Amino acid sequence: MEGSGRTDGPRRGRPAKDAAIIRAARAVFGRDGYARTTTDAIAREAGVSTRTLYKHFGSKERLFSVVLAESATRVADAFAEYVERGLREASGPEERLVAVGRALVAHRVDFPDHFALVQMIDVEGPHFPRELLGEWQEAGPLRVKGEVVRRLEELASEGLLRIADPERAALHFTALATFEVSIRSAGGPLTGEQITDMVTAGVRAFLDGYRRTDG
């Protein structure tokens, strides 16, 4: 596979077929898990031959790596866009943080296939090469965390938050803003109003610990 000259993106001249294989692989991996997924099953889902799949991607492991990085990139891009959109109409630290919190919830809800892959990694992660997991982290989770850190640092620079460790603050914020939604959504779909209420409650708890009060 290494000799095929593949890069992380679709090979030039064959984008439609590559994209079909990637879409099919994302769905099958997310449904069946890495170990149980076969290249034959992915090829059937994509409407191509197994030979074509190997010609384009070289191996199941290589295809999974491409799928994971491509999917993580799309999700991180969407998250950044959600944040920008939400902040256009937000003012004050609470509204701005609610916009970030709602973006965290939205990007998880809007990309179920991707987060099925993430759940699979949580279970099967030790079996994957460290390089593969590192590429995924760089493409998605670290970008999302970096965006949260950046927004918190903006508020700190304006004298609105007291932050000694931005990365730890980002972890606290993410947990408080999303935990209630993740728990309660297991009981069925939530309305937008319910999500906003839950995110707002988490943001207020965060502000109780991080709001700057020394003038």
C-alpha positions as CSV (number, residue, x, y, z in Angstrom):
1,M,0.0,0.0,0.0
2,E,2.9,2.3,0.8
3,G,4.1,2.0,-2.8
4,S,0.8,3.1,-4.3
5,G,1.6,6.8,-3.7
6,R,-1.7,7.4,-1.9
7,T,-2.1,10.6,0.1
8,D,-4.8,11.3,2.6
9,G,-7.1,12.8,0.0
10,P,-8.8,11.3,-3.1
11,R,-6.4,10.5,-6.0
12,R,-6.5,13.0,-8.8
13,G,-8.7,12.0,-11.7
14,R,-10.9,9.6,-9.6
15,P,-12.6,11.8,-7.0
16,A,-16.1,10.5,-7.5
17,K,-15.2,6.8,-7.1
18,D,-12.9,7.5,-4.1
19,A,-15.6,9.6,-2.5
20,A,-18.1,6.7,-2.9
21,I,-15.7,4.3,-1.3
22,I,-15.0,6.6,1.6
23,R,-18.7,7.2,2.2
24,A,-19.4,3.5,2.1
25,A,-16.5,2.7,4.4
26,R,-17.5,5.3,6.9
27,A,-21.0,3.8,7.1
28,V,-19.8,0.1,7.3
29,F,-17.0,0.8,9.8
30,G,-19.4,2.7,12.0
31,R,-22.1,0.0,11.8
32,D,-19.9,-3.1,12.1
33,G,-16.7,-2.0,13.7
34,Y,-13.2,-2.3,12.3
35,A,-12.5,-6.0,13.1
36,R,-15.8,-7.3,11.6
37,T,-15.7,-5.1,8.5
38,T,-14.5,-6.7,5.3
39,T,-13.3,-5.0,2.2
40,D,-15.9,-7.0,0.3
41,A,-18.7,-5.5,2.4
42,I,-17.3,-2.0,1.7
43,A,-17.0,-2.6,-2.0
44,R,-20.6,-3.8,-2.2
45,E,-21.8,-0.8,-0.3
46,A,-19.9,1.5,-2.6
47,G,-21.0,-0.3,-5.8
48,V,-17.4,-1.1,-6.8
49,S,-15.3,-4.2,-7.1
50,T,-13.0,-5.3,-4.3
51,R,-10.1,-5.0,-6.8
52,T,-11.0,-1.4,-7.4
53,L,-11.1,-0.7,-3.7
54,Y,-7.6,-2.1,-3.2
55,K,-6.4,-0.3,-6.3
56,H,-7.5,3.0,-4.8
57,F,-6.6,2.5,-1.2
58,G,-4.3,-0.5,-0.8
59,S,-5.6,-2.1,2.3
60,K,-8.4,-2.0,4.9
61,E,-6.2,-0.3,7.4
62,R,-5.2,2.5,4.9
63,L,-8.8,3.0,3.9
64,F,-9.8,3.3,7.6
65,S,-7.1,5.9,8.1
66,V,-8.3,8.0,5.2
67,V,-11.9,7.7,6.2
68,L,-11.2,8.7,9.8
69,A,-9.0,11.7,8.9
70,E,-11.5,12.9,6.2
71,S,-14.4,12.5,8.5
72,A,-12.7,14.2,11.4
73,T,-11.7,17.1,9.2
74,R,-15.3,17.6,8.0
75,V,-16.6,17.6,11.6
76,A,-13.9,20.0,12.9
77,D,-14.7,22.4,9.9
78,A,-18.4,22.2,10.7
79,F,-17.7,23.0,14.4
80,A,-15.7,26.1,13.6
81,E,-18.4,27.3,11.3
82,Y,-21.1,26.7,13.9
83,V,-19.1,28.7,16.4
84,E,-18.6,31.6,14.0
85,R,-22.3,31.6,13.1
86,G,-23.4,31.6,16.8
87,L,-21.0,34.3,17.8
88,R,-22.4,36.7,15.2
89,E,-25.5,37.2,17.3
90,A,-24.0,36.8,20.8
91,S,-22.9,39.5,23.2
92,G,-21.5,39.1,26.7
93,P,-19.6,36.2,28.1
94,E,-22.6,34.0,28.8
95,E,-24.1,34.3,25.3
96,R,-20.8,33.8,23.7
97,L,-20.1,30.7,25.7
98,V,-23.5,29.3,25.0
99,A,-22.8,29.7,21.3
100,V,-19.6,27.6,21.7
101,G,-21.5,25.1,23.8
102,R,-24.3,24.7,21.3
103,A,-21.7,24.2,18.6
104,L,-20.2,21.4,20.6
105,V,-23.6,19.7,20.9
106,A,-24.6,20.4,17.3
107,H,-21.5,18.9,15.6
108,R,-21.9,15.7,17.6
109,V,-25.6,15.4,16.6
110,D,-25.1,16.3,13.0
111,F,-22.5,13.7,12.2
112,P,-23.7,10.4,13.7
113,D,-21.6,8.3,11.3
114,H,-18.4,10.0,12.4
115,F,-19.2,9.6,16.1
116,A,-20.0,6.0,15.6
117,L,-16.4,5.7,14.4
118,V,-15.2,7.5,17.5
119,Q,-17.1,5.2,19.8
120,M,-15.6,2.3,17.9
121,I,-12.1,3.7,18.5
122,D,-12.8,4.0,22.2
123,V,-13.4,0.2,22.2
124,E,-10.8,-0.9,19.6
125,G,-8.3,1.9,19.9
126,P,-5.4,-0.1,21.4
127,H,-5.5,-2.3,18.3
128,F,-4.8,0.6,15.9
129,P,-1.3,1.9,15.0
130,R,-0.4,5.0,17.1
131,E,0.3,6.9,13.9
132,L,-3.3,6.4,12.7
133,L,-4.7,7.6,16.0
134,G,-2.4,10.6,15.9
135,E,-3.6,11.6,12.4
136,W,-7.2,11.4,13.6
137,Q,-6.5,13.5,16.7
138,E,-4.7,16.2,14.6
139,A,-7.5,16.3,12.0
140,G,-10.4,16.5,14.4
141,P,-10.4,16.4,18.2
142,L,-7.3,18.6,18.7
143,R,-8.7,21.2,16.3
144,V,-12.0,21.3,18.1
145,K,-10.3,21.6,21.5
146,G,-8.0,24.3,20.0
147,E,-11.0,26.3,18.9
148,V,-12.6,26.1,22.4
149,V,-9.3,27.2,23.9
150,R,-9.1,30.1,21.6
151,R,-12.6,31.3,22.4
152,L,-11.9,31.1,26.2
153,E,-8.6,32.9,25.8
154,E,-10.4,35.7,23.9
155,L,-12.7,36.2,26.9
156,A,-9.8,36.0,29.3
157,S,-7.9,38.7,27.3
158,E,-10.9,41.0,27.6
159,G,-10.8,40.6,31.4
160,L,-14.0,38.5,31.5
161,L,-12.6,35.2,32.6
162,R,-9.8,34.1,35.0
163,I,-7.9,31.3,33.4
164,A,-4.6,29.9,34.6
165,D,-4.6,26.8,32.4
166,P,-6.5,27.2,29.1
167,E,-6.5,23.6,28.1
168,R,-7.9,22.5,31.5
169,A,-10.5,25.2,31.3
170,A,-11.5,23.9,27.9
171,L,-12.0,20.4,29.3
172,H,-14.1,21.8,32.2
173,F,-16.1,23.9,29.8
174,T,-16.8,21.0,27.4
175,A,-17.8,18.7,30.2
176,L,-20.2,21.3,31.8
177,A,-21.7,22.5,28.5
178,T,-22.4,19.1,27.0
179,F,-22.8,16.5,29.7
180,E,-26.5,17.0,30.5
181,V,-27.4,16.9,26.9
182,S,-25.5,13.7,26.3
183,I,-27.2,12.0,29.3
184,R,-30.7,13.2,28.6
185,S,-30.6,12.6,24.9
186,A,-30.4,8.9,25.6
187,G,-34.1,9.1,26.5
188,G,-35.1,10.5,23.1
189,P,-34.6,13.5,20.9
190,L,-34.4,16.9,22.6
191,T,-35.8,20.2,21.3
192,G,-33.6,23.1,20.5
193,E,-35.1,25.0,23.5
194,Q,-34.2,22.1,25.8
195,I,-30.7,21.9,24.5
196,T,-30.2,25.7,24.9
197,D,-31.5,25.5,28.5
198,M,-29.1,22.6,29.3
199,V,-26.1,24.2,27.7
200,T,-26.9,27.5,29.4
201,A,-27.0,25.8,32.8
202,G,-23.6,24.3,32.1
203,V,-22.2,27.6,31.0
204,R,-23.4,29.3,34.2
205,A,-21.7,26.6,36.3
206,F,-18.5,27.2,34.3
207,L,-18.8,31.0,34.8
208,D,-19.2,30.4,38.6
209,G,-15.7,29.0,38.6
210,Y,-14.0,31.1,35.9
211,R,-15.7,34.5,35.8
212,R,-13.3,37.3,36.7
213,T,-14.5,39.1,39.8
214,D,-11.6,41.2,40.8
215,G,-12.7,44.4,39.0
